CSV table of C-alpha atoms in Angstrom, one decimal:
chain,number,residue,atom,x,y,z
A,1,UNK,CA,-0.1,0.2,0.0
A,2,UNK,CA,0.7,3.9,-0.5
A,3,UNK,CA,-0.1,4.9,2.8
A,4,UNK,CA,2.0,5.3,5.9
A,5,UNK,CA,1.4,5.3,9.2
A,6,UNK,CA,4.1,6.7,10.8
A,7,UNK,CA,4.4,10.1,12.6
A,8,UNK,CA,6.2,12.6,10.0
A,9,UNK,CA,7.9,15.2,11.5
A,10,UNK,CA,6.4,18.9,10.4
A,11,UNK,CA,3.5,20.0,8.6
A,12,UNK,CA,2.8,18.7,5.0
A,13,UNK,CA,3.5,22.5,3.9
A,14,UNK,CA,6.9,22.2,5.5
A,15,UNK,CA,7.7,18.7,3.8
A,16,UNK,CA,6.5,20.2,0.5
A,17,UNK,CA,8.2,23.4,0.6
A,18,UNK,CA,11.6,21.3,1.7
A,19,UNK,CA,11.2,18.7,-1.3
A,20,UNK,CA,11.2,21.9,-3.6
A,21,UNK,CA,14.0,23.5,-1.9
A,22,UNK,CA,16.1,20.0,-1.9
A,23,UNK,CA,15.1,19.1,-5.6
A,24,UNK,CA,15.5,22.9,-7.0
A,25,UNK,CA,12.3,22.7,-7.9
A,26,UNK,CA,10.6,26.9,-8.1
A,27,UNK,CA,7.5,26.8,-5.9
A,28,UNK,CA,5.0,29.9,-5.0
A,29,UNK,CA,4.0,30.8,-2.1
A,30,UNK,CA,0.4,32.8,-2.6
A,31,UNK,CA,-1.2,34.1,0.9
A,32,UNK,CA,-2.7,36.9,2.3
A,33,UNK,CA,-0.8,39.9,3.3
A,34,UNK,CA,0.6,39.9,7.2
A,35,UNK,CA,0.8,36.0,7.5
A,36,UNK,CA,4.7,35.8,7.9
A,37,UNK,CA,5.7,34.4,4.6
A,38,UNK,CA,8.8,35.7,4.3
A,39,UNK,CA,9.9,35.2,7.9
A,40,UNK,CA,8.8,31.5,8.5
A,41,UNK,CA,10.5,30.6,4.9
A,42,UNK,CA,13.3,32.7,6.1
A,43,UNK,CA,13.8,31.1,9.6
A,44,UNK,CA,13.3,27.7,7.9
A,45,UNK,CA,15.7,27.8,5.6
A,46,UNK,CA,18.3,28.9,8.1
A,47,UNK,CA,17.7,26.4,10.2
A,48,UNK,CA,18.2,23.8,7.4
A,49,UNK,CA,21.9,25.6,6.9
A,50,UNK,CA,20.9,27.5,3.8
A,51,UNK,CA,21.8,31.3,3.2
A,52,UNK,CA,18.7,33.2,2.2
A,53,UNK,CA,17.9,36.2,0.5
A,54,UNK,CA,14.9,37.6,0.0
A,55,UNK,CA,13.9,40.7,-3.2
A,56,UNK,CA,10.7,42.5,-3.8
A,57,UNK,CA,9.1,42.6,-6.7
A,58,UNK,CA,6.9,45.5,-5.9
A,59,UNK,CA,10.0,48.0,-5.3
A,60,UNK,CA,13.0,46.3,-7.8
A,61,UNK,CA,13.0,47.0,-11.4
A,62,UNK,CA,13.8,44.4,-14.4
A,63,UNK,CA,17.2,44.8,-14.1
A,64,UNK,CA,17.5,44.3,-10.9
A,65,UNK,CA,17.5,41.0,-12.1
A,66,UNK,CA,18.5,40.5,-15.6
A,67,UNK,CA,21.9,43.3,-15.1
A,68,UNK,CA,22.5,46.6,-16.1
A,69,UNK,CA,23.7,46.2,-20.6
A,70,UNK,CA,27.1,47.4,-21.2
A,71,UNK,CA,28.8,47.4,-24.7
A,72,UNK,CA,31.7,44.3,-24.2
A,73,UNK,CA,33.7,42.6,-26.4
A,74,UNK,CA,34.4,38.9,-27.2
A,75,UNK,CA,37.7,37.6,-29.0
A,76,UNK,CA,37.0,33.9,-30.8
A,77,UNK,CA,39.4,31.3,-28.9
A,78,UNK,CA,39.3,29.3,-32.5
A,79,UNK,CA,40.4,32.2,-35.1
A,80,UNK,CA,41.1,35.5,-32.9
A,81,UNK,CA,38.2,37.0,-34.3
A,82,UNK,CA,37.3,39.9,-32.0
A,83,UNK,CA,33.1,41.1,-32.0
A,84,UNK,CA,31.4,43.5,-30.3
A,85,UNK,CA,28.4,42.1,-28.0
A,86,UNK,CA,26.4,43.2,-25.0
A,87,UNK,CA,26.4,41.8,-21.8
A,88,UNK,CA,25.4,42.7,-18.8
A,89,UNK,CA,26.9,44.0,-15.1
A,90,UNK,CA,26.9,41.4,-12.9
A,91,UNK,CA,24.6,41.3,-9.3
A,92,UNK,CA,25.4,41.6,-5.9
A,93,UNK,CA,22.6,39.8,-4.5
A,94,UNK,CA,23.7,37.1,-6.9
A,95,UNK,CA,27.3,36.9,-6.5
A,96,UNK,CA,26.4,36.3,-2.6
A,97,UNK,CA,24.0,33.4,-3.4
A,98,UNK,CA,26.6,31.9,-5.3
A,99,UNK,CA,29.7,32.6,-2.9
A,100,UNK,CA,27.7,31.3,0.0
A,101,UNK,CA,26.0,28.2,-1.9
A,102,UNK,CA,29.9,27.1,-2.5
A,103,UNK,CA,30.7,27.4,1.2
A,104,UNK,CA,27.6,25.1,1.8
A,105,UNK,CA,27.8,22.2,-0.1
A,106,UNK,CA,25.3,20.3,1.6
A,107,UNK,CA,22.4,22.9,1.7
A,108,UNK,CA,23.0,25.8,-0.3
A,109,UNK,CA,21.1,28.9,-0.5
A,110,UNK,CA,18.0,29.8,-1.4
A,111,UNK,CA,16.2,33.3,-2.8
A,112,UNK,CA,13.0,34.0,-2.3
A,113,UNK,CA,11.6,36.7,-5.2
A,114,UNK,CA,8.5,38.2,-3.3
A,115,UNK,CA,5.8,39.8,-4.4
A,116,UNK,CA,6.1,37.9,-8.2
A,117,UNK,CA,3.2,39.9,-9.7
A,118,UNK,CA,3.1,43.0,-9.0
A,119,UNK,CA,5.1,44.4,-11.4
A,120,UNK,CA,4.5,43.0,-15.4
A,121,UNK,CA,8.2,44.0,-16.2
A,122,UNK,CA,9.8,42.2,-13.3
A,123,UNK,CA,7.5,39.7,-13.5
A,124,UNK,CA,9.3,39.2,-17.3
A,125,UNK,CA,12.7,39.0,-15.9
A,126,UNK,CA,11.6,36.6,-13.4
A,127,UNK,CA,11.1,34.0,-15.6
A,128,UNK,CA,14.5,33.7,-17.0
A,129,UNK,CA,15.8,33.6,-12.7
A,130,UNK,CA,13.5,31.2,-12.1
A,131,UNK,CA,13.7,28.5,-14.9
A,132,UNK,CA,16.9,29.5,-16.7
A,133,UNK,CA,18.4,29.9,-13.3
A,134,UNK,CA,20.3,32.6,-14.3
A,135,UNK,CA,20.7,36.9,-13.2
A,136,UNK,CA,22.3,39.2,-15.0
A,137,UNK,CA,25.4,37.2,-16.6
A,138,UNK,CA,25.8,34.9,-14.2
A,139,UNK,CA,24.7,31.3,-13.7
A,140,UNK,CA,23.0,30.0,-10.2
A,141,UNK,CA,25.7,26.8,-8.7
A,142,UNK,CA,23.7,24.0,-9.0
A,143,UNK,CA,22.6,24.2,-4.7
A,144,UNK,CA,20.9,27.4,-5.1
A,145,UNK,CA,16.7,27.2,-4.9
A,146,UNK,CA,14.1,29.9,-6.0
A,147,UNK,CA,11.1,30.2,-4.2
A,148,UNK,CA,8.7,32.9,-5.2
A,149,UNK,CA,5.4,34.4,-3.0
A,150,UNK,CA,2.6,36.5,-3.8
A,151,UNK,CA,-0.6,37.9,-2.6
A,152,UNK,CA,-3.6,36.3,-4.8
A,153,UNK,CA,-4.4,39.4,-7.4
A,154,UNK,CA,-7.1,40.5,-5.7
A,155,UNK,CA,-5.5,41.3,-2.5
A,156,UNK,CA,-2.5,43.1,-4.3
A,157,UNK,CA,-2.5,46.6,-5.0
A,158,UNK,CA,-2.0,46.6,-8.6
A,159,UNK,CA,-1.4,42.8,-9.1
A,160,UNK,CA,-1.6,40.7,-12.3
A,161,UNK,CA,-2.7,37.7,-13.0
A,162,UNK,CA,0.4,34.6,-14.0
A,163,UNK,CA,0.6,34.7,-17.5
A,164,UNK,CA,0.6,30.7,-18.4
A,165,UNK,CA,4.4,30.2,-19.4
A,166,UNK,CA,5.2,31.7,-16.0
A,167,UNK,CA,2.5,30.1,-13.7
A,168,UNK,CA,3.4,26.5,-15.4
A,169,UNK,CA,6.9,26.9,-14.3
A,170,UNK,CA,6.1,26.8,-10.9
A,171,UNK,CA,4.7,24.3,-8.1
A,172,UNK,CA,2.0,26.5,-6.6
A,173,UNK,CA,0.7,26.2,-2.9
A,174,UNK,CA,-1.0,28.2,-0.7
A,175,UNK,CA,0.0,28.9,2.3
A,176,UNK,CA,-1.0,27.4,5.2
A,177,UNK,CA,-0.7,29.7,9.0
A,178,UNK,CA,0.5,27.4,12.1
A,179,UNK,CA,-1.2,29.2,14.4
A,180,UNK,CA,0.6,26.8,17.2
A,181,UNK,CA,3.7,27.1,15.7
A,182,UNK,CA,3.2,31.0,16.1
A,183,UNK,CA,2.1,31.3,19.4
A,184,UNK,CA,5.1,29.2,20.6
A,185,UNK,CA,7.6,31.1,18.4
A,186,UNK,CA,5.6,34.5,19.6
A,187,UNK,CA,5.8,33.9,23.3
A,188,UNK,CA,9.7,32.9,23.4
A,189,UNK,CA,10.2,36.6,21.8
A,190,UNK,CA,11.1,34.1,18.5
A,191,UNK,CA,14.0,33.6,19.8
A,192,UNK,CA,15.6,30.3,19.3
A,193,UNK,CA,13.0,28.9,17.5
A,194,UNK,CA,13.6,24.9,16.4
A,195,UNK,CA,12.5,23.5,12.8
A,196,UNK,CA,12.6,20.0,12.3
A,197,UNK,CA,15.7,19.5,9.9
A,198,UNK,CA,15.7,18.8,6.2
A,199,UNK,CA,16.9,15.0,6.5
A,200,UNK,CA,13.9,14.4,8.9
A,201,UNK,CA,11.8,16.2,6.7
A,202,UNK,CA,12.2,14.3,3.5
A,203,UNK,CA,13.0,10.7,2.5
A,204,UNK,CA,16.2,8.5,1.4
A,205,UNK,CA,16.5,10.2,-1.5
A,206,UNK,CA,17.7,7.4,-3.3
A,207,UNK,CA,17.4,5.7,-6.7
A,208,UNK,CA,14.8,3.4,-5.9
A,209,UNK,CA,12.7,6.3,-4.7
A,210,UNK,CA,13.0,8.1,-7.8
A,211,UNK,CA,12.7,4.8,-9.8
A,212,UNK,CA,9.2,4.0,-7.9
A,213,UNK,CA,7.7,7.7,-8.6
A,214,UNK,CA,9.2,8.1,-12.0
A,215,UNK,CA,7.9,4.6,-13.3
A,216,UNK,CA,4.6,5.1,-11.9
A,217,UNK,CA,3.6,8.5,-12.9
A,218,UNK,CA,5.2,7.5,-16.0
A,219,UNK,CA,2.4,4.5,-16.4
A,220,UNK,CA,-0.5,6.7,-15.6
A,221,UNK,CA,-0.1,9.3,-18.2
A,222,UNK,CA,0.5,6.7,-20.9
A,223,UNK,CA,-3.1,4.8,-19.6
A,224,UNK,CA,-4.1,8.6,-19.1
A,225,UNK,CA,-3.1,10.7,-22.2
A,226,UNK,CA,-5.9,13.7,-21.3
A,227,UNK,CA,-3.4,14.4,-18.4
A,228,UNK,CA,-0.6,15.1,-19.8
A,229,UNK,CA,-1.2,18.3,-21.2
A,230,UNK,CA,-3.9,20.9,-21.0
A,231,UNK,CA,-3.8,24.1,-21.0
A,232,UNK,CA,-6.9,26.0,-20.4
A,233,UNK,CA,-6.5,28.3,-23.5
A,234,UNK,CA,-9.5,29.8,-22.8
A,235,UNK,CA,-9.7,30.3,-18.9
A,236,UNK,CA,-7.3,33.3,-17.7
A,237,UNK,CA,-8.2,32.6,-14.2
A,238,UNK,CA,-6.8,28.5,-14.5
A,239,UNK,CA,-4.4,29.3,-16.1
A,240,UNK,CA,-2.4,31.6,-14.2
A,241,UNK,CA,-2.6,28.8,-11.9
A,242,UNK,CA,-1.3,25.2,-11.4
A,243,UNK,CA,-2.4,23.0,-14.9
A,244,UNK,CA,-0.9,19.7,-16.0
A,245,UNK,CA,2.0,19.8,-18.7
A,246,UNK,CA,4.6,17.5,-19.3
A,247,UNK,CA,6.8,19.9,-18.0
A,248,UNK,CA,4.9,19.9,-14.7
A,249,UNK,CA,4.9,16.8,-14.2
A,250,UNK,CA,8.5,15.9,-14.5
A,251,UNK,CA,8.7,18.9,-12.1
A,252,UNK,CA,6.4,17.3,-9.6
A,253,UNK,CA,8.6,14.0,-9.9
A,254,UNK,CA,11.6,15.7,-8.6
A,255,UNK,CA,9.7,17.0,-5.6
A,256,UNK,CA,7.9,14.1,-4.7
A,257,UNK,CA,11.1,11.9,-5.0
A,258,UNK,CA,12.3,13.9,-2.2
A,259,UNK,CA,9.5,12.5,0.4
A,260,UNK,CA,9.5,9.6,2.9
A,261,UNK,CA,7.6,6.7,0.9
A,262,UNK,CA,3.8,7.2,2.0
A,263,UNK,CA,4.1,10.9,3.2
A,264,UNK,CA,0.6,11.3,1.0
A,265,UNK,CA,-0.2,14.7,2.8
A,266,UNK,CA,2.4,16.2,1.3
A,267,UNK,CA,2.6,14.4,-1.7
A,268,UNK,CA,-1.4,15.7,-1.9
A,269,UNK,CA,-0.2,19.1,-1.7
A,270,UNK,CA,2.7,18.9,-4.5
A,271,UNK,CA,0.6,17.4,-7.1
A,272,UNK,CA,-2.2,19.8,-7.2
A,273,UNK,CA,0.2,22.9,-7.1
A,274,UNK,CA,1.7,21.0,-10.0
A,275,UNK,CA,-0.9,19.9,-12.2
A,276,UNK,CA,-4.4,20.8,-10.9
A,277,UNK,CA,-6.6,19.3,-8.2
A,278,UNK,CA,-8.0,16.9,-10.9
A,279,UNK,CA,-5.3,15.2,-12.1
A,280,UNK,CA,-3.6,15.0,-8.8
A,281,UNK,CA,-6.6,13.4,-7.5
A,282,UNK,CA,-6.8,10.6,-10.4
A,283,UNK,CA,-3.4,10.3,-10.0
A,284,UNK,CA,-3.3,9.5,-6.3
A,285,UNK,CA,-6.8,7.2,-7.0
A,286,UNK,CA,-5.1,5.3,-10.2
A,287,UNK,CA,-1.9,4.9,-8.0
A,288,UNK,CA,-4.0,3.5,-4.6
A,289,UNK,CA,-5.9,1.1,-6.9
A,290,UNK,CA,-2.7,-0.2,-8.6
A,291,UNK,CA,-1.1,-1.2,-5.2
A,292,UNK,CA,2.3,-1.1,-7.1
A,293,UNK,CA,5.3,-3.1,-6.7
A,294,UNK,CA,8.2,-2.3,-5.5
A,295,UNK,CA,11.1,-3.0,-7.4
A,296,UNK,CA,13.9,-3.6,-5.5
A,297,UNK,CA,11.6,-5.1,-3.2
A,298,UNK,CA,10.9,-7.4,-6.1
A,299,UNK,CA,14.8,-7.7,-7.1
A,300,UNK,CA,15.7,-8.5,-3.2
A,301,UNK,CA,12.9,-11.6,-3.7
A,302,UNK,CA,11.5,-10.3,-0.6
A,303,UNK,CA,8.4,-9.7,-3.0
A,304,UNK,CA,6.5,-12.2,-5.6
A,305,UNK,CA,5.0,-11.1,-8.4
A,306,UNK,CA,2.0,-12.5,-9.7
A,307,UNK,CA,1.8,-12.8,-13.4
A,308,UNK,CA,-2.1,-14.1,-13.8
A,309,UNK,CA,-2.6,-10.4,-11.9
A,310,UNK,CA,-6.0,-9.1,-13.5
A,311,UNK,CA,-4.6,-5.3,-13.1
A,312,UNK,CA,-2.4,-5.4,-15.8
A,313,UNK,CA,-1.1,-1.8,-15.2
A,314,UNK,CA,0.1,-3.0,-12.2
A,315,UNK,CA,2.5,-5.3,-14.0
A,316,UNK,CA,3.8,-3.4,-17.3
A,317,UNK,CA,4.4,0.1,-13.9
A,318,UNK,CA,6.8,-3.0,-13.2
A,319,UNK,CA,8.5,-3.6,-16.0
A,320,UNK,CA,9.1,0.0,-16.4
A,321,UNK,CA,10.8,0.4,-12.9
A,322,UNK,CA,12.8,-2.4,-13.5
A,323,UNK,CA,14.1,-0.9,-16.1
A,324,UNK,CA,14.7,2.2,-14.7
A,325,UNK,CA,16.2,1.0,-11.4
A,326,UNK,CA,19.1,-1.4,-13.4
A,327,UNK,CA,19.7,1.4,-16.0
A,328,UNK,CA,20.7,3.8,-12.7
A,329,UNK,CA,22.5,1.4,-11.0
A,330,UNK,CA,23.8,-0.3,-13.9
A,331,UNK,CA,24.3,-3.9,-11.7
A,332,UNK,CA,24.4,-7.1,-13.9
A,333,UNK,CA,23.1,-9.1,-11.0
A,334,UNK,CA,19.9,-6.8,-10.7
A,335,UNK,CA,19.7,-7.1,-14.6
A,336,UNK,CA,20.4,-10.8,-14.5
A,337,UNK,CA,17.7,-11.1,-11.8
A,338,UNK,CA,15.2,-8.8,-13.8
A,339,UNK,CA,15.8,-11.0,-16.6
A,340,UNK,CA,14.9,-13.6,-14.8
A,341,UNK,CA,11.9,-12.6,-13.5
A,342,UNK,CA,10.4,-11.5,-17.2
A,343,UNK,CA,11.6,-15.4,-18.0
A,344,UNK,CA,9.3,-16.2,-14.9
A,345,UNK,CA,6.1,-14.1,-16.9
A,346,UNK,CA,6.7,-15.2,-20.5
A,347,UNK,CA,4.2,-18.3,-19.7
A,348,UNK,CA,1.3,-16.0,-18.1
A,349,UNK,CA,1.9,-12.8,-19.6
A,350,UNK,CA,4.3,-13.0,-22.6
A,351,UNK,CA,3.4,-9.6,-24.0
A,352,UNK,CA,3.9,-7.5,-20.5
A,353,UNK,CA,6.9,-9.9,-20.1
A,354,UNK,CA,8.8,-9.3,-24.0
A,355,UNK,CA,7.7,-5.0,-23.5
A,356,UNK,CA,9.8,-5.9,-20.0
A,357,UNK,CA,12.5,-8.4,-21.4
A,358,UNK,CA,12.9,-5.8,-24.3
A,359,UNK,CA,13.2,-2.7,-22.6
A,360,UNK,CA,15.8,-4.8,-20.2
A,361,UNK,CA,18.0,-5.9,-23.0
A,362,UNK,CA,18.4,-1.7,-24.0
A,363,UNK,CA,20.0,-0.9,-20.2
A,364,UNK,CA,22.3,-4.1,-20.3
A,365,UNK,CA,25.2,-3.5,-18.5
A,366,UNK,CA,28.4,-4.2,-20.6
A,367,UNK,CA,29.5,-7.0,-18.1
A,368,UNK,CA,25.8,-8.7,-18.0
A,369,UNK,CA,25.5,-12.4,-19.4
A,370,UNK,CA,21.9,-13.5,-20.7
A,371,UNK,CA,20.3,-15.7,-18.1
A,372,UNK,CA,19.7,-19.2,-19.9
A,373,UNK,CA,16.3,-19.5,-18.9
A,374,UNK,CA,15.6,-15.7,-20.5
A,375,UNK,CA,17.1,-17.5,-23.6
A,376,UNK,CA,15.0,-20.3,-23.5
A,377,UNK,CA,11.8,-18.1,-23.0
A,378,UNK,CA,12.4,-15.9,-25.4
A,379,UNK,CA,14.3,-17.4,-28.1
A,380,UNK,CA,12.0,-16.9,-31.2
A,381,UNK,CA,11.5,-13.0,-29.9
A,382,UNK,CA,15.7,-13.1,-29.5
A,383,UNK,CA,15.8,-14.4,-33.0
A,384,UNK,CA,13.8,-11.6,-34.2
A,385,UNK,CA,16.0,-8.8,-32.5
A,386,UNK,CA,19.0,-10.2,-33.5
A,387,UNK,CA,20.3,-11.8,-30.8
A,388,UNK,CA,21.4,-15.6,-31.5
A,389,UNK,CA,21.5,-18.5,-29.4
A,390,UNK,CA,24.9,-18.5,-29.9
A,391,UNK,CA,25.7,-15.8,-27.0
A,392,UNK,CA,26.9,-16.5,-23.9
A,393,UNK,CA,24.4,-17.6,-21.2
A,394,UNK,CA,24.5,-17.7,-17.5
A,395,UNK,CA,23.2,-20.7,-15.0
């Protein structure tokens, strides 16, 4: 099952934010004025070991993010040709973010782009910072995370609805005020407020977790193509919020693979914020109905595969996840075990088993040999793809 009875630290919102920061997936925090969004984001970031910098869009200009342009010169390293080029000056805040990230290899830096919907020109500049991860002429270090914040448009003075291309590049999270936490901090004068560590908020963030998350999403989109891309072209309000696209399913996966297995509360927040409520609900319902196999547990022999299972989606997800896991690890023994498993399925589900076997053949480690059981089960299919029985086989 995908649910858990374990007690997880923090709140689902805190774990969702931590997942976005850890995965370097931009997150947009939306909430009414005066709820302490900036202060709490700074406090959490610093408690996790991150340097924090906040920039307010309402009192900035586009050049504060794109850099002031100037005419420079470029000399070709190939033939010495010289060109006049337009460049831009480096930005002090971007330099600080990168320099602080370099001395925090186990954490990094967080930049909060606040009031991101109040100036149209600045919003366009934010798009470059958010998606390209470039400020002025400088690219962010890999461990720099970007967060954004805004008040709802109807509560903003001169606020704009987010354009669809901008909205569809971040996970939208509706800010939840934690009054109990605020009360504790308020009574202590906001001194020495303790937050759960990022390691405790998040899961192992390993290959097995990534494989499980991505394989499930890939198969869901295979069988539900209506959820792949659906830009609400005629609804400005919907287009300025979360909506499903291949890009946002990818970003959702990057954030979800940070979580503890079974953290459905944070999973729901992240999915709704990435692809919208309906797509998120449909995915989680489908996932729970499938009761998906854990590919690592299958390869260890902890879980037996029922090839007579009437739910073919469950078996297809298993074949996808086995391929992804073996490709990520490059482990020849794991690959051989997966191939033997496909051979077992050949007599019961030949279509599913061969599809899985063919995928595994494409990611065969260089030091792996074909198991004899596999060659016996798939001799006809092997001939079709040019694998002859003369190739080496293991017992």
